[in-house]
XYZ file of N, CA, C and O in Angstrom:
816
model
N -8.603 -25.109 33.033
C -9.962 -24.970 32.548
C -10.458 -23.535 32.738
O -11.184 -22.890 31.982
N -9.815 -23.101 34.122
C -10.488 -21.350 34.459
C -9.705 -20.605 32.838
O -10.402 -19.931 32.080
N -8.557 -20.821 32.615
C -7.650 -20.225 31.776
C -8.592 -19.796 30.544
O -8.903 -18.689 30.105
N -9.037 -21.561 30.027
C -9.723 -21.429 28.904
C -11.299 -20.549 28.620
O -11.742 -19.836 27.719
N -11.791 -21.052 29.905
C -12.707 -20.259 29.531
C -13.147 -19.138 29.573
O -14.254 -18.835 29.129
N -12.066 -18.066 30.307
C -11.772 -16.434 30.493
C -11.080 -16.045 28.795
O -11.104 -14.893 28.363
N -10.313 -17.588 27.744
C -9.920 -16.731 26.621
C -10.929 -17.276 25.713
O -10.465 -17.247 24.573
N -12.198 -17.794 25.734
C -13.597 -18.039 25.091
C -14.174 -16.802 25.447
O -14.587 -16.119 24.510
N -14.319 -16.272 26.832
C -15.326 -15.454 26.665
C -14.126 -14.021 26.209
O -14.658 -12.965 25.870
N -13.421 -14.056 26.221
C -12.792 -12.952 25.420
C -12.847 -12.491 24.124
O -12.840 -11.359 23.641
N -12.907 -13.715 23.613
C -13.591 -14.147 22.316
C -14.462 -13.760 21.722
O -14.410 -13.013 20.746
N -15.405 -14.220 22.234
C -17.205 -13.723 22.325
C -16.890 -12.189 22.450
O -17.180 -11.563 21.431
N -16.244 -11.286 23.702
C -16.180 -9.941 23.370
C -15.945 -9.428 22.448
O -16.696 -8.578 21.970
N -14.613 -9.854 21.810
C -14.369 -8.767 20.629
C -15.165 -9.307 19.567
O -15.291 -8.481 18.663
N -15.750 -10.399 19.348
C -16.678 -10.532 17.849
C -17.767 -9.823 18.389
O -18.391 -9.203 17.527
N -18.269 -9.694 19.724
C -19.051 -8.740 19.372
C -19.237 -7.283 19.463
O -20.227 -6.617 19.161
N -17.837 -6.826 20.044
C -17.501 -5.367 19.696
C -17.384 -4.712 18.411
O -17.458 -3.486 18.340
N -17.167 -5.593 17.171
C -16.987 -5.518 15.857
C -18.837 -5.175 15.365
O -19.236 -4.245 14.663
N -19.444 -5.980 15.843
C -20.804 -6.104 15.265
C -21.824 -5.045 15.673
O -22.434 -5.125 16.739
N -22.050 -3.723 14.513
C -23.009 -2.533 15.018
C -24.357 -3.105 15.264
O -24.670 -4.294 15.339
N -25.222 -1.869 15.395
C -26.677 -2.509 15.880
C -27.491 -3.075 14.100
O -27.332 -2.391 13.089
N -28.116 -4.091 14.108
C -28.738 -4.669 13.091
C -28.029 -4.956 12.191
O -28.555 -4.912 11.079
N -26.605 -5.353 12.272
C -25.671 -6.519 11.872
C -25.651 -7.444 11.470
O -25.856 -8.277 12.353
N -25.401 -8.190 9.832
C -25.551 -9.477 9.914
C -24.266 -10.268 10.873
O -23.399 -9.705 11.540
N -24.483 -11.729 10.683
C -23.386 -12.233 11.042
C -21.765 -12.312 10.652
O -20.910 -12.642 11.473
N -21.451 -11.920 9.119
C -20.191 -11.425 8.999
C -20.375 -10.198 9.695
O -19.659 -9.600 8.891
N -20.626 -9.528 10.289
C -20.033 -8.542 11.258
C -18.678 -9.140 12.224
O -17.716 -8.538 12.702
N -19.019 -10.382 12.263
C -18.127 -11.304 13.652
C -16.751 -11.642 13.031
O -16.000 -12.543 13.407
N -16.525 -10.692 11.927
C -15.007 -12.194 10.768
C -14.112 -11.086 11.191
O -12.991 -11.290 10.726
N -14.172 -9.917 11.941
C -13.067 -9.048 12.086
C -11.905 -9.505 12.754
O -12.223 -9.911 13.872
N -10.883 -9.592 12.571
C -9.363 -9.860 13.282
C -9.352 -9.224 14.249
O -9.532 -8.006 14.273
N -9.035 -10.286 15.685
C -9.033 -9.542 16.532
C -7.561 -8.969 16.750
O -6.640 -9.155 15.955
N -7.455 -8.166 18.070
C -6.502 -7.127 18.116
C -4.872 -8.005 18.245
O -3.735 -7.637 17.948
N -5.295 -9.027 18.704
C -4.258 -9.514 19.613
C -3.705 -10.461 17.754
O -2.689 -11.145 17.882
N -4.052 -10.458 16.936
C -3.604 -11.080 15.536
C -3.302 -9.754 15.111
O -2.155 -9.940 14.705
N -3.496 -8.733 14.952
C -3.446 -7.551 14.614
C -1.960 -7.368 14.992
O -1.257 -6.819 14.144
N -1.429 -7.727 16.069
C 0.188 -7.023 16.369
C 1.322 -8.098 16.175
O 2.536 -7.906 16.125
N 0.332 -9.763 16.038
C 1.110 -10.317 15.823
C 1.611 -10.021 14.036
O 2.781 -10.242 13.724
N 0.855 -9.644 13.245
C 0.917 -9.174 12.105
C 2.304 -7.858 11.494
O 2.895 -6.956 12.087
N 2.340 -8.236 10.441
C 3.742 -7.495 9.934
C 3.038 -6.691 8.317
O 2.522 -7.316 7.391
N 3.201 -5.446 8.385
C 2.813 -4.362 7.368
C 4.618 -4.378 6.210
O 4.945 -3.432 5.494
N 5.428 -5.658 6.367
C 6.398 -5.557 5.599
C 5.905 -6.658 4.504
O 5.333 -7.697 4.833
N 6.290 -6.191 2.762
C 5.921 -6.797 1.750
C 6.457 -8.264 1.686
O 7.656 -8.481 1.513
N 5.695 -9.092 1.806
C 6.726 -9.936 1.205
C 7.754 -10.399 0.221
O 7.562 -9.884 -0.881
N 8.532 -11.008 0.253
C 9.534 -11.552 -0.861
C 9.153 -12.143 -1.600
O 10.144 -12.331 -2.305
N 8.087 -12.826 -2.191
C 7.589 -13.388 -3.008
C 6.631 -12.435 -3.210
O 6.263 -11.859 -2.186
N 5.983 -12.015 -4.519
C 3.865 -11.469 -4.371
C 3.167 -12.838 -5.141
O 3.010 -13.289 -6.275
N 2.989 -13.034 -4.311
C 1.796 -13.960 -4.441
C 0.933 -14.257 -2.901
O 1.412 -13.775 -1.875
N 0.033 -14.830 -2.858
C -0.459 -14.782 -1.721
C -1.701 -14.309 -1.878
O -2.216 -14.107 -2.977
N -2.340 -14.075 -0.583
C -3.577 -12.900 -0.681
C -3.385 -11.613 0.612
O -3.291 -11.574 1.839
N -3.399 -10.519 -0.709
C -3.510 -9.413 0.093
C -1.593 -8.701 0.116
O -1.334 -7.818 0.933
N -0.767 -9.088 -0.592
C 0.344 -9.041 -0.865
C 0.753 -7.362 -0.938
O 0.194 -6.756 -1.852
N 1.570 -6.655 -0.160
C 1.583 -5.290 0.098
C 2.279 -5.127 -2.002
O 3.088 -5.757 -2.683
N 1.296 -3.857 -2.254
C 1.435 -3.722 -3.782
C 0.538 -3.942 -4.700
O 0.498 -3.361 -5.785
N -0.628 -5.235 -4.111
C -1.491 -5.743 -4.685
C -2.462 -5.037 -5.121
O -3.340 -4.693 -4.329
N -2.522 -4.664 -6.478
C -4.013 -3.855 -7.667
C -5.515 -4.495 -6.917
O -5.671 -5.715 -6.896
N -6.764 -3.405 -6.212
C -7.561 -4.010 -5.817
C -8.345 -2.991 -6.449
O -8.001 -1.935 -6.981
N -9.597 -3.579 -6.264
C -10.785 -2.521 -6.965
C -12.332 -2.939 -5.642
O -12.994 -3.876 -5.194
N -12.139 -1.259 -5.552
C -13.307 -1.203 -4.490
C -14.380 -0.990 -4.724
O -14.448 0.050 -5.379
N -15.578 -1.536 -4.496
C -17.157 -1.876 -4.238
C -17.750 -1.353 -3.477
O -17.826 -1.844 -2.350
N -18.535 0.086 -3.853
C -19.283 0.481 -3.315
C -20.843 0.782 -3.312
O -21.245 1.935 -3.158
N -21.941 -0.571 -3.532
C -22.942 -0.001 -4.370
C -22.584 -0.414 -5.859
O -22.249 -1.510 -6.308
N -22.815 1.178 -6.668
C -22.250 0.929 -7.675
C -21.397 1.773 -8.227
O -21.360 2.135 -9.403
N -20.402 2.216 -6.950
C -18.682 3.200 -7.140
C -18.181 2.315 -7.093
O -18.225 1.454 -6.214
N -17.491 2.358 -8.214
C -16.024 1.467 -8.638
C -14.546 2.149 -8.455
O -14.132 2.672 -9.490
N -13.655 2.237 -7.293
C -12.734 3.051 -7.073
C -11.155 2.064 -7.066
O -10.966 1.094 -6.332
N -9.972 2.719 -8.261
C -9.029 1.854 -8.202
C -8.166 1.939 -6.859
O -8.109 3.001 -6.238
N -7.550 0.884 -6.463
C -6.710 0.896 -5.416
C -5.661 -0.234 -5.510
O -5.623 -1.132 -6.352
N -4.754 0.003 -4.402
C -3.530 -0.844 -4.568
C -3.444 -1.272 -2.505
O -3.858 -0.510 -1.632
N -2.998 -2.226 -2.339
C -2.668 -2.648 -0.925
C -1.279 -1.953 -0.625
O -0.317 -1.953 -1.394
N -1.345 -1.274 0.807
C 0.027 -0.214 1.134
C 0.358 -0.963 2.841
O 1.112 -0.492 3.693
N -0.394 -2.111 2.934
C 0.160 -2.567 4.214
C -1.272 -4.436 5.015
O -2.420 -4.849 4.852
N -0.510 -4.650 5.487
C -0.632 -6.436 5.495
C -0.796 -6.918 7.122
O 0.241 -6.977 7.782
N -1.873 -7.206 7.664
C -1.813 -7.389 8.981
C -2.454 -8.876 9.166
O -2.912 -9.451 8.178
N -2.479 -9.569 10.627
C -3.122 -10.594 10.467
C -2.986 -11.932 9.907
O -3.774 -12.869 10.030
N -2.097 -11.904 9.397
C -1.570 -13.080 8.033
C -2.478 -12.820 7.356
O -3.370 -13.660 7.472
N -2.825 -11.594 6.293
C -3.503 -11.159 5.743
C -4.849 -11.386 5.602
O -5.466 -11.827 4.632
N -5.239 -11.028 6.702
C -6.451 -11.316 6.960
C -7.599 -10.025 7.175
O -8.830 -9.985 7.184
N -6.209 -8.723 7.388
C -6.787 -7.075 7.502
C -5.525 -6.608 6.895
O -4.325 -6.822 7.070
N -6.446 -5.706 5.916
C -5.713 -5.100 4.608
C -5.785 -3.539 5.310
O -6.665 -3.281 6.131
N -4.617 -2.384 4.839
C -4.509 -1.096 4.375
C -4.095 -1.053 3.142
O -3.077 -1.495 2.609
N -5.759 0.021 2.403
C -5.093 -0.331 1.050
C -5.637 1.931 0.838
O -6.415 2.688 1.418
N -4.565 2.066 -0.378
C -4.989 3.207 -0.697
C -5.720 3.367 -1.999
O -5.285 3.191 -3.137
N -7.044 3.773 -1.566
C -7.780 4.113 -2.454
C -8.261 5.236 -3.192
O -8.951 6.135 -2.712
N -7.825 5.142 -4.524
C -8.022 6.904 -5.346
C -9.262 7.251 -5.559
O -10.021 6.490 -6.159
N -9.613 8.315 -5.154
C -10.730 9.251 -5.341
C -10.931 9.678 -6.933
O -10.148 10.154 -7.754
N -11.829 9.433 -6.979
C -12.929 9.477 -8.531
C -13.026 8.313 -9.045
O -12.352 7.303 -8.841
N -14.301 8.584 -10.035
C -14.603 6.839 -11.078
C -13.695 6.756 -11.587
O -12.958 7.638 -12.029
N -13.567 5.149 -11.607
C -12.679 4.441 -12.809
C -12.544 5.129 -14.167
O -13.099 6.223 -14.270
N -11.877 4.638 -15.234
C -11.775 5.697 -16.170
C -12.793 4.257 -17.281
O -12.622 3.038 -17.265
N -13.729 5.044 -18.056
C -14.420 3.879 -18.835
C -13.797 2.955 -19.762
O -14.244 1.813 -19.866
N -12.651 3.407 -20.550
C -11.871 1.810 -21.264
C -11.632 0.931 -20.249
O -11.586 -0.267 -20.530
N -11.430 1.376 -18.854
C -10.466 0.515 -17.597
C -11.379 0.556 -16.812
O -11.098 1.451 -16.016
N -12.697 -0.064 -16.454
C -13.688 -0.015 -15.449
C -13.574 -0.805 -14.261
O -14.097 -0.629 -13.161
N -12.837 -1.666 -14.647
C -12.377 -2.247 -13.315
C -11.098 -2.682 -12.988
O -11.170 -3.428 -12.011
N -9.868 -2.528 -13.414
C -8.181 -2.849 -13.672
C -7.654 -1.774 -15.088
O -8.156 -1.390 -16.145
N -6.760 -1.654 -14.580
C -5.574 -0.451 -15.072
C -4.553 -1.866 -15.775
O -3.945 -2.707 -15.113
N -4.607 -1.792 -16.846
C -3.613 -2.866 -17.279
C -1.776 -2.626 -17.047
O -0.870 -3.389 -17.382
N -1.693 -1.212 -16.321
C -0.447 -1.255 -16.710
C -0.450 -1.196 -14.997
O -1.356 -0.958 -14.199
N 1.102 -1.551 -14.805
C 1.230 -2.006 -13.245
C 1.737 -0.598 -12.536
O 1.524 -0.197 -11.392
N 2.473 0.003 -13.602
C 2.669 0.941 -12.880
C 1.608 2.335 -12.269
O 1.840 3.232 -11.458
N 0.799 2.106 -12.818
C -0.049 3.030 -12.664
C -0.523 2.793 -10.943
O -0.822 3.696 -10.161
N -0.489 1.439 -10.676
C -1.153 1.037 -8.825
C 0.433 1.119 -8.129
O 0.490 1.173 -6.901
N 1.582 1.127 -8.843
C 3.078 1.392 -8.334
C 3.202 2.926 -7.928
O 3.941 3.221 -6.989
N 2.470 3.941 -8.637
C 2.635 4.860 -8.369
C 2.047 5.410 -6.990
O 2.576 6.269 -6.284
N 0.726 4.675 -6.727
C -0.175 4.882 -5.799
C 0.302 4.820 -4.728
O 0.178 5.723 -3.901
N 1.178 3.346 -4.450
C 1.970 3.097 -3.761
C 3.053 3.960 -2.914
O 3.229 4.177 -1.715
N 3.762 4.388 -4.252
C 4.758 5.390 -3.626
C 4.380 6.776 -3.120
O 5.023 7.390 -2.268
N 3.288 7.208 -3.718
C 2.660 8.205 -3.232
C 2.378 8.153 -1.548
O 2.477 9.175 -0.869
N 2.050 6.965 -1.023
C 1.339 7.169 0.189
C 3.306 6.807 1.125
O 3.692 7.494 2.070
N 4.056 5.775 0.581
C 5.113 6.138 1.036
C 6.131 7.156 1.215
O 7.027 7.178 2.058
N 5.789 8.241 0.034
C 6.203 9.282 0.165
C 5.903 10.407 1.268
O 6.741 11.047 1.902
N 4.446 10.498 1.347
C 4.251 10.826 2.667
C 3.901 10.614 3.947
O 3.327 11.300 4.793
N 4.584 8.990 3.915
C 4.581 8.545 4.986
C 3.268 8.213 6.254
O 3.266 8.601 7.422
N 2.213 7.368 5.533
C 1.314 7.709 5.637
C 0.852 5.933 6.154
O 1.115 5.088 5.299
N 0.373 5.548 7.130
C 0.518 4.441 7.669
C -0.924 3.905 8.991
O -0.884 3.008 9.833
N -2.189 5.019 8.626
C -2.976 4.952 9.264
C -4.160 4.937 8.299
O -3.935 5.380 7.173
N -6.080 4.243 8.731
C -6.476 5.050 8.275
C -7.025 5.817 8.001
O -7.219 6.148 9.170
N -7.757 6.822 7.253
C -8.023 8.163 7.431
C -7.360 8.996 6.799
O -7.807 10.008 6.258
N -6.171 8.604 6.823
C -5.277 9.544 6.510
C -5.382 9.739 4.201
O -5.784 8.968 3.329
N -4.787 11.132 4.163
C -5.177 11.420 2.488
C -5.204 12.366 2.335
O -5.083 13.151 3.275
N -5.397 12.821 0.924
C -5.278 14.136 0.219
C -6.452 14.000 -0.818
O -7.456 13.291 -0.760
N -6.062 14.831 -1.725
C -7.130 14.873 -3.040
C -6.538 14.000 -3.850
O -7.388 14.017 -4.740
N -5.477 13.012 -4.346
C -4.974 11.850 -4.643
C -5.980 10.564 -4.456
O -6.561 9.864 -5.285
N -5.935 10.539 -2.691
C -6.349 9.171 -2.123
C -6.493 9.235 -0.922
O -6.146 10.243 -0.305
N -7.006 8.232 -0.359
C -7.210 8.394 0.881
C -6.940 6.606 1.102
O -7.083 5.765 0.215
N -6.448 6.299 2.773
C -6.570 5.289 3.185
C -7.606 4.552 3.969
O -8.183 5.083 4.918
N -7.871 3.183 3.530
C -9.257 2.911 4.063
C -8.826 1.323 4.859
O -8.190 0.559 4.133
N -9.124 0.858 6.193
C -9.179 -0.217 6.627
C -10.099 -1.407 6.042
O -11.329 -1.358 6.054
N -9.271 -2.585 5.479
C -10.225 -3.908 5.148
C -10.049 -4.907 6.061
O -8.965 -5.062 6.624
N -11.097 -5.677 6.293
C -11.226 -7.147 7.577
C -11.627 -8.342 6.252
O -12.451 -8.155 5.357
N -10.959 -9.305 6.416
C -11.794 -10.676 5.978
C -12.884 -10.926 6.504
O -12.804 -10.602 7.689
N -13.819 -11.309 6.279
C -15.225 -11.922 6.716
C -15.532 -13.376 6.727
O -14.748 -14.184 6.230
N -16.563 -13.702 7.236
C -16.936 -15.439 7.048
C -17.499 -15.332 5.706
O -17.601 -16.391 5.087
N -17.895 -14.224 5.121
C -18.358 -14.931 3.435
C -16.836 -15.147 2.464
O -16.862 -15.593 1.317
N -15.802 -14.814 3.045
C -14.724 -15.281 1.938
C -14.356 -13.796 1.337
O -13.490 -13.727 0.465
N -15.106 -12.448 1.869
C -14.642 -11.195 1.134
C -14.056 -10.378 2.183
O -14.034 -10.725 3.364
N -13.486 -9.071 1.647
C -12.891 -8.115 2.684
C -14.093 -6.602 2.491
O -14.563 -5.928 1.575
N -14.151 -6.666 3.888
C -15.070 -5.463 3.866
C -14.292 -4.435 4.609
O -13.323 -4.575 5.355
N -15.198 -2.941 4.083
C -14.239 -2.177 4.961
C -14.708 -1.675 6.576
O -15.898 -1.587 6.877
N -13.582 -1.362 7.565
C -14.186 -1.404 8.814
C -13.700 0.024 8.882
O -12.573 0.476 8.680
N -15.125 0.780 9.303
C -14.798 2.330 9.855
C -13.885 2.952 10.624
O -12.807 2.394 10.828
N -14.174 4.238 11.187
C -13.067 4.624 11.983
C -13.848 4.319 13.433
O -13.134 4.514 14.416
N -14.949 3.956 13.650
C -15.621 3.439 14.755
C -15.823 1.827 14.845
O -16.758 1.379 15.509
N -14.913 0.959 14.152
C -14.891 0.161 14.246
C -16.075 -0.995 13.990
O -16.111 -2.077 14.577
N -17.034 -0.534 12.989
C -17.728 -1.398 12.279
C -17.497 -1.510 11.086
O -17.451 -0.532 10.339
N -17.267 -3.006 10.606
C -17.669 -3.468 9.503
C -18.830 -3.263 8.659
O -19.978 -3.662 8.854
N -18.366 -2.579 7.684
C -19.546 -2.468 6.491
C -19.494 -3.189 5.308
O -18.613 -3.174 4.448
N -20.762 -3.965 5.360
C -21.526 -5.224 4.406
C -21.167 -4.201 3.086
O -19.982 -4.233 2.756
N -21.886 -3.467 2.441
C -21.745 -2.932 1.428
C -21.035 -2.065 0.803
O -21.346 -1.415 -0.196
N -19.788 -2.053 1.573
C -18.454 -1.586 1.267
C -17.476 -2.663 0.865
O -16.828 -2.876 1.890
N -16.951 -3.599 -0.271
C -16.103 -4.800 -0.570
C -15.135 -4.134 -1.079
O -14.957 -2.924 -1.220
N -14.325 -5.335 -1.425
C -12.814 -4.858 -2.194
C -12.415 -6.147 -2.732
O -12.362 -7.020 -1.866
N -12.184 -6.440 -3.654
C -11.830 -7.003 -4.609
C -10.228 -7.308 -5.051
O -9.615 -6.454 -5.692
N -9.656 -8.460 -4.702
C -7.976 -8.872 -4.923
C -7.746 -8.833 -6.131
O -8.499 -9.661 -6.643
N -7.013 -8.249 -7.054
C -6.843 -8.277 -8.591
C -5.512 -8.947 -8.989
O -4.402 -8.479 -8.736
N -5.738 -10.017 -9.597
C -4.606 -11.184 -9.602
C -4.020 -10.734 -11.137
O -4.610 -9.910 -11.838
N -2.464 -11.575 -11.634
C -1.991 -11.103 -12.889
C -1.024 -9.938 -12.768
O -0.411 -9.432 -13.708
N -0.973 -9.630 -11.680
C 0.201 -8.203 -12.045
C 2.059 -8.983 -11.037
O 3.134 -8.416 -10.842
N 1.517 -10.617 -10.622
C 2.278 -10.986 -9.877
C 3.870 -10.357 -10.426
O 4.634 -9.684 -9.735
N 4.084 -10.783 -11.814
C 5.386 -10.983 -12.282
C 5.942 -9.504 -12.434
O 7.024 -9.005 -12.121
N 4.720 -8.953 -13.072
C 5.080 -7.491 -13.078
C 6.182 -6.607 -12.004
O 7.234 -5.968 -11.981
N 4.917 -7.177 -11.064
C 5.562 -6.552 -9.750
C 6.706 -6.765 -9.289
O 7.493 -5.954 -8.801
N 6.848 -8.255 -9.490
C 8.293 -8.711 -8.886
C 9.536 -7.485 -9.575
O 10.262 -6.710 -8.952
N 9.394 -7.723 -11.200
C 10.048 -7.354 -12.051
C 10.171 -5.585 -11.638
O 11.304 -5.212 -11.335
N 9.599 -5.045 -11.631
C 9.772 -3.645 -10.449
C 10.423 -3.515 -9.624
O 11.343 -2.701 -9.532
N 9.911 -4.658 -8.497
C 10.900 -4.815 -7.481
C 12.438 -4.878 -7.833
O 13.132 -4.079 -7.203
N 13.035 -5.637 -8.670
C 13.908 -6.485 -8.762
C 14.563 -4.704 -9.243
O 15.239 -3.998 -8.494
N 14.170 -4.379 -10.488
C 14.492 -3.017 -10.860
C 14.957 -2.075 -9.646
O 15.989 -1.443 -9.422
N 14.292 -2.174 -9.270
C 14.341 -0.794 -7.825
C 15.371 -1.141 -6.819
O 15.804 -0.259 -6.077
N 15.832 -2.466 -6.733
C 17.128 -2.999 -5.846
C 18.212 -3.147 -6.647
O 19.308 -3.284 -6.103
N 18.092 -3.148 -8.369
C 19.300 -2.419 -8.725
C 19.366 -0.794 -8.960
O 20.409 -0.189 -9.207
N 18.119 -0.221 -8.843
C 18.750 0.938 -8.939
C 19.605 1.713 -7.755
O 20.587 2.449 -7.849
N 18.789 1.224 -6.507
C 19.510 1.710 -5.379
C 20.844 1.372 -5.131
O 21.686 2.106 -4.614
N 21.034 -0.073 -5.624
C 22.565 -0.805 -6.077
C 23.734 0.207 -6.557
O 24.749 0.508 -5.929
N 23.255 0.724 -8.050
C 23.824 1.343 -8.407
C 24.057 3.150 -7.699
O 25.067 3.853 -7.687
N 23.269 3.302 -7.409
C 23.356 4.933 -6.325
C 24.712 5.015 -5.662
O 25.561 5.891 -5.493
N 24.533 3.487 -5.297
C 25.401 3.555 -3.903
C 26.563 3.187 -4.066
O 27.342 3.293 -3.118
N 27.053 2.596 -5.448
C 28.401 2.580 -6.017
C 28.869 3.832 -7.173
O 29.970 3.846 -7.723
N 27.587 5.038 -7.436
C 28.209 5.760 -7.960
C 29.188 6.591 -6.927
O 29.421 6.014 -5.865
N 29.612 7.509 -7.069
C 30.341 8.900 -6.492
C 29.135 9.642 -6.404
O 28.226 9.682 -7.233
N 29.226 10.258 -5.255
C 27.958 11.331 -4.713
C 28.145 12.330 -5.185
O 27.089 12.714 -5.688
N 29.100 13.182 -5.360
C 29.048 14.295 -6.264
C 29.880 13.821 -7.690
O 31.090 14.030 -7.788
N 29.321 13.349 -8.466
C 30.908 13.258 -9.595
C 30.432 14.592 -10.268
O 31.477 15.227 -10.411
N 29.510 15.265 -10.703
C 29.448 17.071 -11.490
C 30.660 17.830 -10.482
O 31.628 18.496 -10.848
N 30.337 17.562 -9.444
C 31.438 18.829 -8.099
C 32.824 18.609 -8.801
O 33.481 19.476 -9.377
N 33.164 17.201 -8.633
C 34.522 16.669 -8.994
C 34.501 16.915 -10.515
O 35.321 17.828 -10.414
N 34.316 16.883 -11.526
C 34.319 17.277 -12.770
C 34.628 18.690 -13.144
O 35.344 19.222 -13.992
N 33.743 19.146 -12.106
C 33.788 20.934 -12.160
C 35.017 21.615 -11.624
O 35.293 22.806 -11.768
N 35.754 20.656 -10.955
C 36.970 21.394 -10.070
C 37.560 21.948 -11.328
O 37.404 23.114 -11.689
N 38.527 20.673 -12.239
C 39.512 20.933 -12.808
C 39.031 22.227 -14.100
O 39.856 22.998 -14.591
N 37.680 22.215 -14.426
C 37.506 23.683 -14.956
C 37.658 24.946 -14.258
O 38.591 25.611 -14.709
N 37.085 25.432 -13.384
C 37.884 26.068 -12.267
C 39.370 26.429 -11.924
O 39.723 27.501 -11.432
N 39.817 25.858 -12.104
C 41.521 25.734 -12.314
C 42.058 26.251 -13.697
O 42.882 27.159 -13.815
N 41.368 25.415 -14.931
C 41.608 26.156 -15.973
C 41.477 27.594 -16.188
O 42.374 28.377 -16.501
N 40.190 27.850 -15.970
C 39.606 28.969 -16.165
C 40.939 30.090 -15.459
O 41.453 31.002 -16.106
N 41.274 29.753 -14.100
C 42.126 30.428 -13.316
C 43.538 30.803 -14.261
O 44.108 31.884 -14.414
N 43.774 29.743 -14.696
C 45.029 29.979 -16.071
C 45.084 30.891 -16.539
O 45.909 31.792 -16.393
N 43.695 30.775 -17.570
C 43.753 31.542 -18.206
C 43.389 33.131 -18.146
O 43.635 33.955 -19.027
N 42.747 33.363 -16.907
C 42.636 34.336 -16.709
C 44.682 34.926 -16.281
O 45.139 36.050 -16.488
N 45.167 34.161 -15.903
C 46.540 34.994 -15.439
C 47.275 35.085 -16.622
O 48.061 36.016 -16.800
N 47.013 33.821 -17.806
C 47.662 34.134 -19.229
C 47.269 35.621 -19.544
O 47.789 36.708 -19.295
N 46.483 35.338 -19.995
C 45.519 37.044 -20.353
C 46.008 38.654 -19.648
O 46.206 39.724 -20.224
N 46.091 38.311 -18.257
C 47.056 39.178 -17.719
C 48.541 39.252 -17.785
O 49.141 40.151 -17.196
């Protein structure tokens, strides 16, 4: 009974370490830390789900509409890292980019530079922390660790198959890498080299 009620009031702490001063009550829906590590930032094998590392989201700010894609999965997706591109939407596409690759690229961008916190960004994008809430949405939580009401993000469903179909692409291309020959130009180039040598001694 002592057990339980030292991990109740633990409880009570971190919902209310999450909650700034004049807070509503979703302030309290933040994941606490200890779900946080049980959590895995690896994509799943299937995309479907919610919050699926890859996943096209569109962020709510007011009334800034900024495209983004999910670059990492914590919580049993319950706290999102997603990277979000800097400037308005483009007006034919105000809220989704119909083509998949365009949030694929985003993606690789932030894997390219290895980029896994957030804060972190360039003039591209920048990375921003999301929490689930008790209203059913993801808000974003600062670098001081409050949740902000009028910061949302939005799951953008429909690119499931797409994505897979990418995926599936990208594990044969690496497939194939790794059964070509690493240099075959070097090896091609020898036996000219040799010729060339011929004929230079014909000539002489």
């Amino acid at each position: 009974q002592q057990q339980q009620q030292q991990q109740q009031g633990s409880t009570e702490a971190t919902e209310g370490s999450d909650s700034p001063e004049g807070g509503s009550s979703l302030m309290s829906a933040s994941v606490s830390e200890s779900e946080d590590d049980q959590g895995s930032s690896a994509p799943p094998p299937i995309f479907r789900g919610r919050g699926w590392v890859g996943q096209p989201v569109l962020r709510i700010a007011k009334n800034k509409l900024r495209y983004g894609v999910v670059v990492g999965s914590s919580g049993g997706g319950k706290r999102l890292l997603v990277a979000v591109k800097l400037g308005p939407t483009h007006p034919l596409y105000p809220t989704r980019v119909p083509d998949y690759s365009f949030y694929s690229a985003l993606q690789a961008h932030v894997q390219e530079k290895s980029w896994n916190t957030p804060g972190r960004g360039d003039l591209v994008l920048r990375l921003e922390e999301f929490v689930l809430a008790n209203n059913g949405r993801f808000h974003r939580k600062d670098h001081m660790g409050y949740v902000l009401p009028a910061e949302t993000l939005t799951l953008l469903e429909g690119f499931e198959e797409e994505a897979e179909a990418m995926a599936r692409s990208a594990q044969q291309h690496k497939l194939q890498q790794l059964l070509l020959p690493r240099h075959p130009a070097h090896q091609q180039q020898q036996p000219q080299h040799g010729e060339q040598n011929q004929q230079q001694q014909s000539q002489q």
